[in-house]
Coordinates of C-alpha atoms in Angstrom, one line a residue:
M1 CA 101.7 113.2 -40.0
A2 CA 104.0 115.7 -37.3
P3 CA 103.6 116.4 -34.7
S4 CA 102.7 119.2 -33.8
Y5 CA 104.1 120.8 -30.7
D6 CA 107.9 121.9 -30.1
V7 CA 109.3 118.7 -29.0
A8 CA 112.3 121.5 -27.6
A9 CA 109.7 123.8 -25.4
L10 CA 108.6 120.2 -24.1
R11 CA 111.9 119.5 -23.1
A12 CA 112.9 122.9 -21.9
A13 CA 109.4 123.3 -20.2
E14 CA 108.6 119.6 -18.2
F15 CA 111.5 118.1 -18.9
P16 CA 114.8 119.6 -18.2
W17 CA 117.5 117.6 -16.9
L18 CA 117.2 115.5 -20.2
D19 CA 119.1 118.1 -21.6
A20 CA 121.6 118.7 -18.8
E21 CA 122.4 115.2 -18.5
D22 CA 124.7 112.9 -21.1
G23 CA 122.8 110.2 -22.6
A24 CA 119.1 109.2 -23.4
Y25 CA 116.3 107.9 -21.6
L26 CA 113.9 105.6 -23.9
N27 CA 112.9 103.2 -21.3
S28 CA 108.9 105.0 -20.6
A29 CA 108.0 101.1 -21.6
S30 CA 109.0 100.8 -18.2
T31 CA 109.1 104.0 -16.0
G32 CA 107.8 107.4 -17.4
P33 CA 109.8 110.2 -16.4
L34 CA 106.9 112.5 -14.7
P35 CA 107.1 115.9 -15.9
E36 CA 107.7 119.6 -14.6
R37 CA 103.9 119.9 -13.5
A38 CA 103.3 116.3 -11.6
V39 CA 107.0 116.8 -9.8
R40 CA 105.2 120.3 -9.1
T41 CA 101.7 118.7 -7.7
L42 CA 103.3 116.1 -5.4
E43 CA 105.3 118.6 -4.1
E44 CA 102.8 120.7 -3.2
W45 CA 100.6 117.6 -2.1
A46 CA 103.0 117.0 0.1
Q47 CA 103.1 119.9 1.7
R48 CA 99.0 120.3 2.5
R49 CA 99.3 116.3 2.5
R50 CA 101.4 116.6 6.3
R51 CA 98.3 119.4 7.2
P52 CA 95.5 117.0 6.1
Q53 CA 92.7 119.8 7.9
T54 CA 93.6 122.2 4.7
V55 CA 92.7 119.5 2.5
M56 CA 88.8 119.6 2.4
F57 CA 86.7 116.2 1.2
D58 CA 84.9 118.0 -2.3
E59 CA 89.3 118.0 -3.2
Q60 CA 89.6 114.8 -3.2
F61 CA 85.8 113.6 -4.9
E62 CA 86.9 116.6 -7.4
I63 CA 90.1 115.0 -7.7
L64 CA 88.7 111.4 -8.9
R65 CA 86.2 112.9 -11.2
T66 CA 88.9 114.7 -12.8
A67 CA 90.7 111.6 -13.1
R68 CA 88.3 109.8 -14.1
E69 CA 87.3 112.2 -17.1
Q70 CA 91.5 112.0 -17.9
C71 CA 91.5 108.6 -18.6
A72 CA 88.2 108.6 -20.3
A73 CA 89.2 111.6 -22.6
L74 CA 91.9 108.8 -23.6
I75 CA 90.8 106.0 -24.4
G76 CA 87.1 107.7 -26.5
A77 CA 85.1 106.6 -23.3
D78 CA 83.4 108.5 -20.7
A79 CA 83.7 109.4 -17.3
S80 CA 80.7 106.9 -15.9
E81 CA 82.6 104.0 -17.4
V82 CA 85.7 104.6 -15.7
A83 CA 87.4 103.1 -12.1
I84 CA 90.4 104.8 -10.7
A85 CA 92.9 102.2 -9.9
G86 CA 96.3 101.4 -8.8
N87 CA 98.1 99.0 -10.7
T88 CA 97.0 97.2 -14.7
S89 CA 96.8 94.1 -12.0
V90 CA 93.8 95.5 -10.3
G91 CA 92.0 96.0 -13.9
V92 CA 92.6 92.9 -15.2
N93 CA 91.9 90.8 -11.3
L94 CA 88.4 92.6 -12.0
A95 CA 87.7 91.3 -14.5
A96 CA 88.5 87.7 -13.6
R97 CA 86.9 88.3 -10.2
A98 CA 83.9 89.9 -11.9
L99 CA 82.9 87.7 -15.1
P100 CA 80.2 85.2 -14.9
I101 CA 82.6 82.7 -15.9
R102 CA 81.6 78.9 -14.6
S103 CA 83.4 75.3 -14.5
G104 CA 84.1 74.3 -17.9
D105 CA 85.0 77.8 -19.1
V106 CA 87.6 79.1 -21.7
I107 CA 90.4 81.8 -21.2
V108 CA 92.0 82.0 -24.1
T109 CA 95.5 84.4 -24.3
S110 CA 98.5 83.9 -25.8
E111 CA 101.4 82.5 -25.0
G112 CA 104.0 85.9 -24.2
E113 CA 101.9 87.6 -22.6
F114 CA 103.2 89.6 -19.2
P115 CA 101.9 88.1 -15.5
A116 CA 99.8 90.6 -15.4
N117 CA 97.9 89.1 -17.7
V118 CA 97.7 85.5 -17.2
Y119 CA 97.8 84.2 -12.9
P120 CA 94.4 86.0 -12.2
W121 CA 93.0 83.6 -15.5
M122 CA 95.8 81.5 -13.7
L123 CA 93.9 81.7 -10.0
L124 CA 90.5 81.5 -11.2
A125 CA 90.7 78.4 -13.5
E126 CA 92.1 76.9 -10.8
S127 CA 88.9 78.3 -8.5
V128 CA 86.2 77.2 -10.4
G129 CA 87.1 74.5 -13.1
A130 CA 87.7 77.3 -15.8
E131 CA 90.0 76.5 -18.5
L132 CA 92.9 78.9 -19.6
R133 CA 94.7 78.0 -22.8
L134 CA 97.7 80.0 -24.0
L135 CA 98.3 79.6 -27.5
P136 CA 102.2 79.7 -29.6
R137 CA 103.6 82.6 -30.5
R138 CA 104.0 83.2 -33.8
D139 CA 106.9 85.8 -35.1
D140 CA 107.4 86.4 -31.6
G141 CA 104.0 87.7 -31.6
P142 CA 100.7 86.9 -30.8
D143 CA 99.4 84.7 -33.4
E144 CA 95.9 86.7 -34.1
E145 CA 94.5 84.3 -36.6
A146 CA 95.7 81.9 -34.3
L147 CA 93.3 83.7 -31.2
M148 CA 90.3 84.5 -34.7
D149 CA 90.5 81.1 -34.8
S150 CA 90.1 80.0 -31.6
L151 CA 86.5 81.9 -31.2
D152 CA 85.1 79.6 -33.0
D153 CA 84.8 77.9 -29.9
P154 CA 81.6 77.9 -27.6
R155 CA 83.1 77.5 -24.8
V156 CA 84.8 80.1 -25.2
R157 CA 84.1 82.5 -22.8
V158 CA 87.1 85.2 -22.3
L159 CA 89.5 86.8 -24.8
A160 CA 92.7 89.0 -22.8
V161 CA 95.0 89.8 -25.1
S162 CA 97.6 92.9 -24.6
W163 CA 96.7 95.8 -27.4
V164 CA 101.1 95.6 -27.8
A165 CA 103.5 93.7 -26.5
F166 CA 105.1 94.2 -23.6
G167 CA 108.4 92.8 -25.0
T168 CA 107.9 92.3 -28.9
G169 CA 106.2 95.5 -29.6
H170 CA 103.9 93.6 -31.2
R171 CA 99.7 95.5 -31.7
V172 CA 97.2 93.8 -32.3
D173 CA 94.1 94.9 -33.8
L174 CA 92.1 94.8 -31.2
A175 CA 89.0 97.1 -33.5
R176 CA 89.0 92.3 -35.8
L177 CA 89.5 90.7 -32.5
G178 CA 86.7 92.9 -31.0
A179 CA 84.6 92.9 -33.3
A180 CA 85.1 88.9 -33.3
C181 CA 84.4 89.1 -29.7
R182 CA 80.8 90.5 -30.0
E183 CA 79.2 88.8 -32.6
R184 CA 79.8 85.9 -30.2
D185 CA 79.0 87.2 -26.9
I186 CA 83.0 86.4 -25.5
Y187 CA 84.3 89.5 -22.9
F188 CA 87.4 91.5 -24.4
V189 CA 89.3 91.6 -21.9
V190 CA 92.5 93.9 -22.6
D191 CA 94.9 95.2 -21.1
A192 CA 96.4 98.6 -21.9
I193 CA 99.2 100.1 -21.0
Q194 CA 102.1 99.4 -23.7
G195 CA 99.8 101.9 -25.9
V196 CA 97.9 104.3 -24.1
G197 CA 98.4 108.0 -23.9
V198 CA 101.0 106.2 -27.3
L199 CA 97.9 106.3 -29.3
P200 CA 95.4 107.3 -30.5
L201 CA 92.2 104.9 -29.0
D202 CA 88.9 104.6 -29.1
V203 CA 87.1 101.6 -27.1
H204 CA 84.0 101.2 -27.7
A205 CA 85.0 101.2 -31.5
C206 CA 86.7 98.9 -30.9
S207 CA 84.4 97.0 -28.7
I208 CA 86.4 96.2 -25.7
D209 CA 84.4 95.0 -22.0
I210 CA 86.6 95.7 -19.1
L211 CA 90.7 97.2 -19.9
A212 CA 92.8 98.0 -17.8
S213 CA 96.3 100.4 -17.5
G214 CA 98.4 100.9 -14.6
S215 CA 99.7 104.9 -16.0
Q216 CA 103.1 104.8 -14.6
K217 CA 104.7 104.0 -17.6
W218 CA 103.2 105.7 -21.0
L219 CA 101.0 108.2 -19.1
L220 CA 103.7 109.8 -17.1
S221 CA 103.0 109.4 -13.7
P222 CA 103.7 108.6 -10.1
W223 CA 103.7 104.8 -9.4
G224 CA 100.6 103.0 -7.9
T225 CA 98.9 104.4 -10.2
G226 CA 95.8 103.8 -13.0
F227 CA 92.6 103.5 -14.2
S228 CA 89.6 100.5 -15.4
Y229 CA 87.7 101.2 -18.1
V230 CA 84.6 98.8 -17.9
R231 CA 82.1 99.1 -20.5
Q232 CA 78.8 101.1 -19.5
E233 CA 76.2 98.7 -20.0
L234 CA 78.4 95.6 -18.2
A235 CA 79.8 97.8 -15.1
E236 CA 75.6 98.3 -14.5
R237 CA 75.4 94.5 -14.0
L238 CA 78.4 93.2 -12.9
T239 CA 78.4 92.1 -8.8
P240 CA 80.9 94.5 -7.3
P241 CA 84.5 91.4 -6.3
A242 CA 85.0 93.4 -3.7
A243 CA 83.3 96.1 -1.3
G244 CA 84.2 98.5 0.5
W245 CA 82.7 102.6 1.9
L246 CA 83.2 104.5 -1.3
S247 CA 81.5 101.3 -3.8
V248 CA 77.8 102.7 -3.2
E249 CA 76.3 105.0 -4.0
G250 CA 75.4 108.2 -2.4
A251 CA 78.8 107.1 -0.1
E252 CA 80.0 110.6 -0.9
D253 CA 77.1 112.0 1.6
F254 CA 79.0 111.9 5.1
S255 CA 75.0 112.3 6.9
R256 CA 74.5 108.5 5.5
L257 CA 77.5 106.5 6.1
T258 CA 75.5 103.5 8.5
H259 CA 72.8 104.2 6.8
Y260 CA 73.8 100.6 4.9
E261 CA 72.4 100.6 2.1
M262 CA 74.1 98.5 -0.4
T263 CA 73.1 99.9 -3.7
W264 CA 75.6 99.9 -6.7
P265 CA 76.1 103.3 -8.7
P266 CA 75.5 102.3 -12.0
R267 CA 78.6 103.6 -13.3
A268 CA 82.3 101.3 -12.9
A269 CA 83.3 103.6 -10.0
R270 CA 81.5 100.7 -7.9
F271 CA 85.0 99.7 -8.3
E272 CA 87.2 101.2 -6.3
V273 CA 87.1 99.6 -3.9
G274 CA 88.2 102.9 -0.4
T275 CA 90.3 105.9 -0.2
L276 CA 93.4 106.6 -2.6
P277 CA 96.0 107.7 -2.9
Y278 CA 95.2 112.1 -3.5
E279 CA 98.5 113.6 -3.4
I280 CA 99.7 111.1 -6.1
L281 CA 96.9 110.8 -8.9
A282 CA 96.6 115.1 -8.8
S283 CA 100.0 114.3 -9.5
M284 CA 98.9 111.7 -12.2
N285 CA 95.8 114.3 -13.0
S286 CA 98.6 116.9 -14.2
S287 CA 100.5 114.5 -16.2
L288 CA 97.3 113.6 -18.4
S289 CA 96.9 117.5 -18.7
L290 CA 100.2 117.2 -20.4
L291 CA 99.5 114.4 -22.5
L292 CA 95.6 115.9 -24.1
E293 CA 97.5 118.9 -24.6
L294 CA 100.3 117.1 -27.2
G295 CA 97.2 114.6 -28.2
T296 CA 97.9 111.0 -28.3
A297 CA 97.7 111.7 -32.2
S298 CA 100.6 113.9 -32.3
I299 CA 102.4 112.5 -30.0
G300 CA 101.7 108.4 -31.7
A301 CA 103.0 110.9 -35.1
H302 CA 107.0 112.1 -33.9
V303 CA 106.7 108.3 -31.6
Q304 CA 105.8 107.0 -34.6
M305 CA 108.7 108.4 -36.9
L306 CA 111.4 108.1 -34.2
T307 CA 110.8 104.4 -33.8
E308 CA 111.0 104.8 -38.0
R309 CA 114.0 105.3 -37.5
I310 CA 115.3 102.5 -35.7
V311 CA 113.4 100.0 -37.6
S312 CA 115.3 101.4 -40.5
W313 CA 118.0 100.4 -39.1
A314 CA 118.1 97.2 -38.1
E315 CA 116.4 96.1 -41.8
A316 CA 119.3 97.2 -42.6
N317 CA 122.2 95.4 -40.5
P318 CA 122.3 91.3 -41.4
E319 CA 123.4 90.8 -38.1
V320 CA 120.9 92.4 -36.1
R321 CA 117.1 90.6 -36.1
L322 CA 114.7 93.1 -34.9
V323 CA 111.8 91.0 -33.3
T324 CA 109.0 94.1 -33.4
P325 CA 107.2 93.9 -36.1
S326 CA 108.5 96.9 -39.2
D327 CA 104.6 97.8 -40.3
P328 CA 103.9 100.8 -38.4
S329 CA 100.4 99.2 -37.8
R330 CA 101.7 96.7 -36.0
R331 CA 104.0 98.1 -33.2
A332 CA 103.7 101.5 -31.1
G333 CA 106.3 102.4 -28.7
I334 CA 108.9 99.5 -28.4
V335 CA 111.0 98.1 -31.0
S336 CA 112.9 95.5 -30.2
L337 CA 116.2 93.9 -30.9
V338 CA 119.0 91.0 -31.0
P339 CA 121.7 92.4 -31.5
A340 CA 124.0 89.5 -32.7
D341 CA 126.8 90.0 -30.0
A342 CA 123.7 90.7 -27.2
K343 CA 126.7 91.9 -24.0
S344 CA 128.5 93.8 -26.2
A345 CA 125.9 96.2 -27.4
V346 CA 124.3 96.2 -23.5
A347 CA 127.6 97.1 -22.6
R348 CA 128.2 100.2 -24.9
L349 CA 124.5 101.4 -24.8
N350 CA 125.2 101.5 -20.6
A351 CA 128.7 103.2 -21.6
A352 CA 126.4 105.7 -23.9
Q353 CA 124.3 106.3 -20.6
V354 CA 121.2 105.4 -23.3
V355 CA 118.7 104.2 -20.5
F356 CA 116.6 101.3 -21.9
S357 CA 115.5 98.0 -20.6
T358 CA 116.6 94.1 -21.7
R359 CA 112.8 92.1 -22.4
E360 CA 113.4 87.9 -23.2
G361 CA 116.7 88.6 -24.9
A362 CA 115.9 91.8 -26.6
V363 CA 117.4 94.9 -26.3
R364 CA 114.1 97.1 -26.3
L365 CA 114.3 100.9 -26.9
A366 CA 110.9 103.0 -26.4
P367 CA 111.0 106.2 -27.5
H368 CA 108.2 109.3 -26.7
C369 CA 107.2 112.6 -27.2
F370 CA 109.7 114.4 -25.5
N371 CA 112.8 111.9 -27.3
T372 CA 114.5 113.7 -31.1
I373 CA 116.6 111.9 -33.0
Q374 CA 120.1 112.7 -31.4
D375 CA 118.8 110.3 -28.7
V376 CA 117.5 107.6 -30.8
D377 CA 121.7 108.3 -33.2
L378 CA 123.0 107.8 -30.1
A379 CA 121.8 103.9 -29.2
L380 CA 122.1 103.5 -32.6
A381 CA 125.9 104.3 -32.7
A382 CA 126.7 102.7 -29.2
L383 CA 124.5 99.5 -30.7
T384 CA 126.2 99.3 -33.6
P385 CA 130.0 97.4 -33.4

């Protein structure tokens, strides 16, 4: 499937610096660049923020509502199931603190997970006497069969996985894992930061209970933005692990602030603790509007075309070890590979002004909606001794 948008026009309108500078930006798995519309929004709101009397509370709350709606649209959820958060860690900690995990319960995850999806579970296990079970990896990625087998243990209460592994680019089958969890009444928690914005997702079809994602990577948004998804039926019965003035029903009614009625709204908004950074959320909304205009299916098709070129090159070079799966259904926007002489390869990439990352001993290339075949070819030429 070819992208339904004009990449050259996109670059000219939203990422003009890409064509004005040498090199190639292939590092959206680390930090996504801000589109021009998001930059303009930041600048406009910085001017308004210096005179806060020009920003009414209704406008602030409308930014929140728009953010929830757009985040929900990206993952196939309802806006009532979305809580705005500052990063992925907020959502994972929400899961670790709000889910009813007790002494003797088991939380299952995989070795190689990003620390944000491990430390909250470690802390929970230590504090309540639960067991955190880190399953060994297989072929550089999570062992999905071992994850499935682990769910047969009746003590398992949570399966926590990343949709796409940050270091290797392996993509797990969320629908398969989610269905298995739902059948066994196991909570399914997903760190989705390396997949949302690159590929379509239906959280309901995948039986996800709680999903967490920052927006600073593939969602092309400012640092300090993100969201959590909590399945509606679950959100209605979980007690928030923290409370603030915005957490309760009727918080927007300033005539009742001191009535102190701690009634949780029947929405994921109960997990939004206090005043949020509206100016950068407005910028996030601008970035999300671009992604929704392009469409995640179209973005995914374009990114798949780019990553396929990297994969094909790596498979044709016996001195290069491909870490990311060659199967397109098992990857998203990340391709990680290990050249024979990694130190020299990194030096050549830097000399060619290719922006990339190294993770777990591998070169990680991460093209996005704005990248071109020429960007990828520049990186591959630099990787060739």
